[in-house]
mmCIF file of C-alpha atoms and ligand atoms in Angstrom:
data_model
loop_
_atom_site.group_PDB
_atom_site.id
_atom_site.type_symbol
_atom_site.label_atom_id
_atom_site.label_comp_id
_atom_site.label_asym_id
_atom_site.label_seq_id
_atom_site.Cartn_x
_atom_site.Cartn_y
_atom_site.Cartn_z
ATOM 1 C CA UNK T 150 -2.203 24.976 12.508
ATOM 2 C CA UNK T 151 1.310 25.488 13.902
ATOM 3 C CA UNK T 152 3.709 22.593 14.470
ATOM 4 C CA UNK T 153 3.228 22.370 18.246
ATOM 5 C CA UNK T 154 -0.598 22.405 17.988
ATOM 6 C CA UNK T 155 -0.378 19.676 15.342
ATOM 7 C CA UNK T 156 1.919 17.481 17.476
ATOM 8 C CA UNK T 157 -0.408 17.901 20.505
ATOM 9 C CA UNK T 158 -3.447 17.029 18.348
ATOM 10 C CA UNK T 159 -1.737 13.893 17.007
ATOM 11 C CA UNK T 160 -0.646 12.892 20.520
ATOM 12 C CA UNK T 161 -4.226 13.118 21.828
ATOM 13 C CA UNK T 162 -5.512 11.259 18.759
ATOM 14 C CA UNK T 163 -3.201 8.376 19.784
ATOM 15 C CA UNK T 164 -4.277 8.596 23.439
ATOM 16 C CA UNK T 165 -7.956 7.954 22.620
ATOM 17 C CA UNK T 166 -7.006 4.932 20.478
ATOM 18 C CA UNK T 167 -5.419 2.395 22.872
ATOM 19 C CA UNK T 168 -5.058 -0.155 20.052
ATOM 20 C CA UNK T 169 -2.474 2.217 18.516
ATOM 21 C CA UNK T 170 -0.369 2.688 21.701
ATOM 22 C CA UNK T 171 2.410 0.384 20.422
ATOM 23 C CA UNK T 172 2.692 2.605 17.304
ATOM 24 C CA UNK T 173 2.762 5.735 19.489
ATOM 25 C CA UNK T 174 5.766 4.279 21.338
ATOM 26 C CA UNK T 175 7.511 3.530 18.028
ATOM 27 C CA UNK T 176 6.734 7.026 16.713
ATOM 28 C CA UNK T 177 8.290 8.622 19.813
ATOM 29 C CA UNK T 178 11.436 6.512 19.351
ATOM 30 C CA UNK T 179 11.511 7.301 15.598
ATOM 31 C CA UNK T 180 11.105 11.031 16.094
ATOM 32 C CA UNK T 181 13.811 11.039 18.757
ATOM 33 C CA UNK T 182 16.459 8.709 17.337
ATOM 34 C CA UNK T 183 15.684 8.192 13.616
ATOM 35 C CA UNK T 184 14.797 11.648 12.414
ATOM 36 C CA UNK T 185 16.217 11.230 8.877
ATOM 37 C CA UNK T 186 14.361 7.958 8.227
ATOM 38 C CA UNK T 187 11.730 9.443 5.869
ATOM 39 C CA UNK T 188 14.244 10.689 3.287
ATOM 40 C CA UNK T 189 17.354 8.566 3.913
ATOM 41 C CA UNK T 190 19.189 8.163 0.575
ATOM 42 C CA UNK T 191 16.380 9.889 -1.383
ATOM 43 C CA UNK T 192 18.605 11.438 -4.082
ATOM 44 C CA UNK T 193 20.365 8.175 -4.902
ATOM 45 C CA UNK T 194 17.065 6.308 -4.912
ATOM 46 C CA UNK T 195 15.474 8.822 -7.293
ATOM 47 C CA UNK T 196 18.366 8.463 -9.729
ATOM 48 C CA UNK T 197 18.290 4.663 -9.474
ATOM 49 C CA UNK T 198 14.527 4.602 -10.145
ATOM 50 C CA UNK T 199 14.672 7.078 -13.011
ATOM 51 C CA UNK T 200 17.399 5.114 -14.831
ATOM 52 C CA UNK T 201 15.436 1.862 -14.658
ATOM 53 C CA UNK T 202 11.801 2.912 -14.910
ATOM 54 C CA UNK T 203 9.235 1.899 -17.493
ATOM 55 C CA UNK T 204 5.633 3.065 -17.847
ATOM 56 C CA UNK T 205 2.634 1.374 -16.226
ATOM 57 C CA UNK T 206 1.519 0.205 -19.671
ATOM 58 C CA UNK T 207 4.939 -1.291 -20.509
ATOM 59 C CA UNK T 208 5.063 -3.041 -17.133
ATOM 60 C CA UNK T 209 1.607 -4.613 -17.498
ATOM 61 C CA UNK T 210 2.283 -5.681 -21.082
ATOM 62 C CA UNK T 211 5.675 -7.204 -20.353
ATOM 63 C CA UNK T 212 4.555 -9.058 -17.211
ATOM 64 C CA UNK T 213 1.210 -10.348 -18.486
ATOM 65 C CA UNK T 214 2.129 -10.658 -22.172
ATOM 66 C CA UNK T 215 -1.226 -9.028 -22.926
ATOM 67 C CA UNK T 216 -0.898 -5.974 -25.208
ATOM 68 C CA UNK T 217 -4.617 -5.334 -24.956
ATOM 69 C CA UNK T 218 -4.908 -5.653 -21.178
ATOM 70 C CA UNK T 219 -8.142 -4.627 -19.382
ATOM 71 C CA UNK T 220 -8.370 -1.022 -18.213
ATOM 72 C CA UNK T 221 -10.458 -0.137 -15.184
ATOM 73 C CA UNK T 222 -11.720 3.116 -16.702
ATOM 74 C CA UNK T 223 -13.184 1.192 -19.619
ATOM 75 C CA UNK T 224 -14.397 -1.976 -17.895
ATOM 76 C CA UNK T 225 -15.625 -0.529 -14.601
ATOM 77 C CA UNK T 226 -16.337 3.086 -15.501
ATOM 78 C CA UNK T 227 -19.510 3.415 -13.417
ATOM 79 C CA UNK T 228 -17.896 1.985 -10.277
ATOM 80 C CA UNK T 229 -14.918 4.315 -10.714
ATOM 81 C CA UNK T 230 -17.120 7.362 -11.265
ATOM 82 C CA UNK T 231 -19.110 6.573 -8.113
ATOM 83 C CA UNK T 232 -15.887 6.119 -6.183
ATOM 84 C CA UNK T 233 -14.642 9.473 -7.477
ATOM 85 C CA UNK T 234 -17.840 11.169 -6.257
ATOM 86 C CA UNK T 235 -17.455 9.559 -2.835
ATOM 87 C CA UNK T 236 -13.869 10.819 -2.601
ATOM 88 C CA UNK T 237 -14.947 14.335 -3.575
ATOM 89 C CA UNK T 238 -17.671 14.342 -0.903
ATOM 90 C CA UNK T 239 -15.365 13.075 1.851
ATOM 91 C CA UNK T 240 -14.517 15.906 4.255
ATOM 92 C CA UNK T 241 -10.946 14.680 4.934
ATOM 93 C CA UNK T 242 -8.125 14.514 2.417
ATOM 94 C CA UNK T 243 -6.205 11.232 2.315
ATOM 95 C CA UNK T 244 -3.704 9.447 0.048
ATOM 96 C CA UNK T 245 -5.274 9.238 -3.422
ATOM 97 C CA UNK T 246 -5.414 6.693 -6.245
ATOM 98 C CA UNK T 247 -2.174 5.177 -7.575
ATOM 99 C CA UNK T 248 -1.457 2.787 -10.450
ATOM 100 C CA UNK T 249 -4.848 1.049 -10.324
ATOM 101 C CA UNK T 250 -4.596 -0.726 -13.685
ATOM 102 C CA UNK T 251 -1.295 -2.195 -12.543
ATOM 103 C CA UNK T 252 -2.782 -3.503 -9.286
ATOM 104 C CA UNK T 253 -5.829 -4.955 -11.032
ATOM 105 C CA UNK T 254 -3.795 -6.615 -13.779
ATOM 106 C CA UNK T 255 -1.281 -8.084 -11.329
ATOM 107 C CA UNK T 256 -4.165 -9.681 -9.418
ATOM 108 C CA UNK T 257 -5.491 -10.995 -12.728
ATOM 109 C CA UNK T 258 -2.053 -12.210 -13.850
ATOM 110 C CA UNK T 259 -1.484 -14.143 -10.626
ATOM 111 C CA UNK T 260 -5.156 -15.247 -10.575
ATOM 112 C CA UNK T 261 -4.973 -14.071 -7.004
ATOM 113 C CA UNK T 262 -6.987 -15.972 -4.440
ATOM 114 C CA UNK T 263 -5.416 -14.132 -1.516
ATOM 115 C CA UNK T 264 -3.915 -10.641 -1.652
ATOM 116 C CA UNK T 265 -2.466 -8.441 1.073
ATOM 117 C CA UNK T 266 -2.086 -4.675 1.152
ATOM 118 C CA UNK T 267 -0.771 -2.218 3.709
ATOM 119 C CA UNK T 268 -2.267 1.295 3.538
ATOM 120 C CA UNK T 269 -5.906 1.834 2.544
ATOM 121 C CA UNK T 270 -6.905 5.534 2.977
ATOM 122 C CA UNK T 271 -9.914 6.072 0.618
ATOM 123 C CA UNK T 272 -9.501 2.490 -0.590
ATOM 124 C CA UNK T 273 -8.551 2.993 -4.243
ATOM 125 C CA UNK T 274 -5.952 0.232 -4.267
ATOM 126 C CA UNK T 275 -8.359 -1.983 -2.300
ATOM 127 C CA UNK T 276 -11.038 -1.355 -4.928
ATOM 128 C CA UNK T 277 -8.685 -2.264 -7.799
ATOM 129 C CA UNK T 278 -7.590 -5.506 -6.103
ATOM 130 C CA UNK T 279 -11.132 -6.452 -5.062
ATOM 131 C CA UNK T 280 -12.508 -6.029 -8.582
ATOM 132 C CA UNK T 281 -10.197 -8.847 -9.611
ATOM 133 C CA UNK T 282 -10.324 -10.989 -6.441
ATOM 134 C CA UNK T 283 -14.124 -10.980 -6.261
ATOM 135 C CA UNK T 284 -14.275 -12.806 -9.619
ATOM 136 C CA UNK T 285 -12.710 -15.825 -7.903
ATOM 137 C CA UNK T 286 -14.369 -15.193 -4.533
ATOM 138 C CA UNK T 287 -10.856 -14.475 -3.229
ATOM 139 C CA UNK T 288 -9.910 -12.369 -0.198
ATOM 140 C CA UNK T 289 -8.094 -9.081 0.224
ATOM 141 C CA UNK T 290 -6.441 -8.625 3.629
ATOM 142 C CA UNK T 291 -5.706 -4.958 4.333
ATOM 143 C CA UNK T 292 -3.790 -3.297 7.147
ATOM 144 C CA UNK T 293 -4.431 0.353 7.887
ATOM 145 C CA UNK T 294 -4.252 2.775 10.767
ATOM 146 C CA UNK T 295 -5.915 6.180 10.289
ATOM 147 C CA UNK T 296 -4.110 9.466 9.694
ATOM 148 C CA UNK T 297 -3.761 10.613 13.285
ATOM 149 C CA UNK T 298 -5.078 14.113 13.899
ATOM 150 C CA UNK T 299 -7.423 13.910 10.905
ATOM 151 C CA UNK T 300 -10.106 11.770 12.557
ATOM 152 C CA UNK T 301 -10.600 9.962 9.256
ATOM 153 C CA UNK T 302 -11.310 6.511 10.781
ATOM 154 C CA UNK T 303 -14.880 6.266 9.453
ATOM 155 C CA UNK T 304 -13.815 7.209 5.929
ATOM 156 C CA UNK T 305 -11.067 4.589 5.557
ATOM 157 C CA UNK T 306 -11.979 2.420 2.572
ATOM 158 C CA UNK T 307 -15.013 4.569 1.738
ATOM 159 C CA UNK T 308 -14.702 4.142 -2.052
ATOM 160 C CA UNK T 309 -15.089 0.347 -1.832
ATOM 161 C CA UNK T 310 -18.688 -0.532 -2.788
ATOM 162 C CA UNK T 311 -20.818 -2.656 -0.490
ATOM 163 C CA UNK T 312 -20.972 -5.672 -2.843
ATOM 164 C CA UNK T 313 -17.154 -6.097 -2.767
ATOM 165 C CA UNK T 314 -16.844 -5.955 1.011
ATOM 166 C CA UNK T 315 -17.625 -9.639 1.564
ATOM 167 C CA UNK T 316 -14.238 -10.363 -0.028
ATOM 168 C CA UNK T 317 -12.408 -7.879 2.201
ATOM 169 C CA UNK T 318 -10.855 -8.153 5.663
ATOM 170 C CA UNK T 319 -9.628 -4.817 7.018
ATOM 171 C CA UNK T 320 -7.339 -4.840 10.055
ATOM 172 C CA UNK T 321 -7.349 -1.399 11.663
ATOM 173 C CA UNK T 322 -4.006 -1.470 13.468
ATOM 174 C CA UNK T 323 -0.479 -0.357 12.664
ATOM 175 C CA UNK T 324 1.221 -2.880 10.352
ATOM 176 C CA UNK T 325 3.378 -4.305 13.121
ATOM 177 C CA UNK T 326 0.196 -5.356 14.929
ATOM 178 C CA UNK T 327 -2.007 -6.038 11.872
ATOM 179 C CA UNK T 328 0.384 -8.269 9.973
ATOM 180 C CA UNK T 329 0.819 -10.941 12.677
ATOM 181 C CA UNK T 330 -2.989 -11.023 13.035
ATOM 182 C CA UNK T 331 -3.404 -11.392 9.255
ATOM 183 C CA UNK T 332 -0.748 -14.136 9.070
ATOM 184 C CA UNK T 333 -2.678 -16.126 11.694
ATOM 185 C CA UNK T 334 -5.549 -16.265 9.162
ATOM 186 C CA UNK T 335 -3.549 -16.555 5.937
ATOM 187 C CA UNK T 336 0.151 -17.149 5.443
ATOM 188 C CA UNK T 337 0.629 -17.088 1.639
ATOM 189 C CA UNK T 338 -0.434 -14.398 -0.811
ATOM 190 C CA UNK T 339 -0.455 -14.201 -4.604
ATOM 191 C CA UNK T 340 -0.134 -10.430 -4.555
ATOM 192 C CA UNK T 341 1.249 -8.117 -1.863
ATOM 193 C CA UNK T 342 1.092 -4.322 -2.097
ATOM 194 C CA UNK T 343 3.005 -2.126 0.368
ATOM 195 C CA UNK T 344 1.718 1.457 0.699
ATOM 196 C CA UNK T 345 1.697 2.401 4.405
ATOM 197 C CA UNK T 346 4.634 3.436 6.616
ATOM 198 C CA UNK T 347 6.973 5.149 4.138
ATOM 199 C CA UNK T 348 9.962 5.589 6.473
ATOM 200 C CA UNK T 349 13.237 3.810 5.643
ATOM 201 C CA UNK T 350 13.104 1.688 8.790
ATOM 202 C CA UNK T 351 9.382 0.924 8.433
ATOM 203 C CA UNK T 352 9.894 -0.289 4.870
ATOM 204 C CA UNK T 353 12.982 -2.378 5.670
ATOM 205 C CA UNK T 354 11.123 -4.188 8.434
ATOM 206 C CA UNK T 355 8.021 -4.763 6.307
ATOM 207 C CA UNK T 356 9.750 -5.754 3.027
ATOM 208 C CA UNK T 357 11.557 -8.613 4.751
ATOM 209 C CA UNK T 358 8.453 -9.848 6.559
ATOM 210 C CA UNK T 359 6.173 -9.535 3.519
ATOM 211 C CA UNK T 360 8.484 -11.109 0.944
ATOM 212 C CA UNK T 361 8.446 -14.401 2.863
ATOM 213 C CA UNK T 362 4.666 -14.467 2.521
ATOM 214 C CA UNK T 363 4.584 -14.019 -1.264
ATOM 215 C CA UNK T 364 3.671 -17.285 -2.954
ATOM 216 C CA UNK T 365 5.953 -18.698 -5.609
ATOM 217 C CA UNK T 366 4.646 -17.172 -8.880
ATOM 218 C CA UNK T 367 3.305 -14.190 -6.930
ATOM 219 C CA UNK T 368 4.176 -10.501 -7.116
ATOM 220 C CA UNK T 369 5.352 -8.001 -4.495
ATOM 221 C CA UNK T 370 4.715 -4.298 -5.103
ATOM 222 C CA UNK T 371 5.778 -1.220 -3.167
ATOM 223 C CA UNK T 372 4.640 2.364 -3.819
ATOM 224 C CA UNK T 373 6.666 5.597 -3.623
ATOM 225 C CA UNK T 374 10.002 3.816 -3.670
ATOM 226 C CA UNK T 375 11.974 6.997 -4.460
ATOM 227 C CA UNK T 376 10.975 8.616 -1.127
ATOM 228 C CA UNK T 377 14.101 7.031 0.328
ATOM 229 C CA UNK T 378 16.605 4.255 -0.452
ATOM 230 C CA UNK T 379 14.838 1.402 1.365
ATOM 231 C CA UNK T 380 13.508 -0.409 -1.720
ATOM 232 C CA UNK T 381 16.796 0.041 -3.593
ATOM 233 C CA UNK T 382 18.847 -1.186 -0.618
ATOM 234 C CA UNK T 383 16.468 -4.104 -0.066
ATOM 235 C CA UNK T 384 16.863 -5.182 -3.705
ATOM 236 C CA UNK T 385 20.648 -4.798 -3.740
ATOM 237 C CA UNK T 386 21.157 -6.550 -0.402
ATOM 238 C CA UNK T 387 18.891 -9.472 -1.334
ATOM 239 C CA UNK T 388 19.846 -9.659 -5.020
ATOM 240 C CA UNK T 389 16.300 -9.041 -6.224
ATOM 241 C CA UNK T 390 15.717 -7.907 -9.785
ATOM 242 C CA UNK T 391 12.896 -5.403 -9.615
ATOM 243 C CA UNK T 392 10.741 -3.816 -12.282
ATOM 244 C CA UNK T 393 10.463 -0.071 -11.636
ATOM 245 C CA UNK T 394 7.284 1.621 -12.802
ATOM 246 C CA UNK T 395 6.949 5.374 -13.245
ATOM 247 C CA UNK T 396 3.442 6.664 -12.605
ATOM 248 C CA UNK T 397 2.365 10.296 -12.117
ATOM 249 C CA UNK T 398 5.951 11.379 -11.415
ATOM 250 C CA UNK T 399 6.341 8.734 -8.689
ATOM 251 C CA UNK T 400 7.817 5.251 -8.743
ATOM 252 C CA UNK T 401 6.478 1.852 -7.729
ATOM 253 C CA UNK T 402 8.687 -1.236 -7.475
ATOM 254 C CA UNK T 403 7.646 -4.758 -8.431
ATOM 255 C CA UNK T 404 9.403 -8.021 -7.636
ATOM 256 C CA UNK T 405 8.213 -11.278 -9.170
ATOM 257 C CA UNK T 406 8.777 -14.411 -7.107
ATOM 258 C CA UNK T 407 9.795 -17.242 -9.345
HETATM 259 C C1 LIG M 252 -0.843 6.398 0.812
HETATM 260 S S1 LIG M 252 -2.151 5.931 1.821
HETATM 261 C C2 LIG M 252 -2.704 4.430 1.082
HETATM 262 C C3 LIG M 252 -3.325 4.622 -0.256
HETATM 263 C C4 LIG M 252 -3.951 3.370 -0.824
HETATM 264 N N1 LIG M 252 -3.027 2.242 -0.861
HETATM 265 C C5 LIG M 252 -4.429 3.633 -2.248
HETATM 266 O O1 LIG M 252 -3.639 3.402 -3.190
HETATM 267 O O2 LIG M 252 -5.548 4.049 -2.404
HETATM 268 C C6 LIG M 252 -1.310 5.344 3.251
HETATM 269 C C7 LIG M 252 -2.221 4.775 4.340
HETATM 270 O O3 LIG M 252 -1.408 4.013 5.245
HETATM 271 C C8 LIG M 252 -1.719 4.362 6.580
HETATM 272 N N2 LIG M 252 -0.529 4.083 7.410
HETATM 273 C C9 LIG M 252 0.563 4.853 7.605
HETATM 274 N N3 LIG M 252 1.430 4.243 8.418
HETATM 275 C C10 LIG M 252 0.881 3.047 8.754
HETATM 276 C C11 LIG M 252 1.292 1.958 9.567
HETATM 277 N N4 LIG M 252 2.462 1.968 10.211
HETATM 278 N N5 LIG M 252 0.479 0.891 9.671
HETATM 279 C C12 LIG M 252 -0.714 0.848 9.009
HETATM 280 N N6 LIG M 252 -1.163 1.865 8.230
HETATM 281 C C13 LIG M 252 -0.376 2.944 8.102
HETATM 282 C C14 LIG M 252 -2.098 5.844 6.481
HETATM 283 O O4 LIG M 252 -2.795 6.304 7.611
HETATM 284 C C15 LIG M 252 -2.931 5.833 5.199
HETATM 285 O O5 LIG M 252 -4.245 5.449 5.466
#
């Protein structure tokens, strides 16, 4: 598909989804006036992450103090294998699994009752969080809009098994619309995971809004923080001391709220 056909397809995908019109407006503004937002400061951010990063295992052990922490592949192998099969049989390709042990163990560490995530796709991160939350009958609030042009709406969250869905509230809007709706239902979260709009401006807006909602003793996590300098700038500007985790050649950032 050439670029123009793709842009037209995405435009029409927005047009048939009125609940995403506000995001369409923002996308037009972004693509006109903020064209460098996806990769702003990428080189500096990569260097900053690389110099500070530790492995997923080191991060879990140092935060939880548990050297023999639970691993999803061992404790939930059947659920993970089923999820893998579902992903393989899904006709659209979406964002795949990230640092699932980290997400699960952070929910366990905070004994999360309420967690919030932005960005669902297949639902791997949702699955990891729900496996922990469901033990305490807690709730995961997720915000996700589909990949426009891929018509993947019906597959969003498809790897999450039926029995975990009673602990899950999925808001199918862009974050700027979903988050206010979520905050009307719940205003404090033990664990927050950001994995949606990866642009510099999108992150800067969301990091500030989300941090205020992290409970004292809770953890904030953002994926793909070396895509641009937003996470680094956010930490430097607000004097946060993050833990940087290297996973599969990418970096996630964690901030613990004391
Ligand atoms: C990388 S995927 C999420 C992967 C998921 N967290 C996981 O680990 O399995 C990003 C998701 O965020 C969605 N997304 C992108 N921009 C968004 C926005 N502004 N608001 C809500 N969702 C968005 C994408 O359509 C996609 O479903």
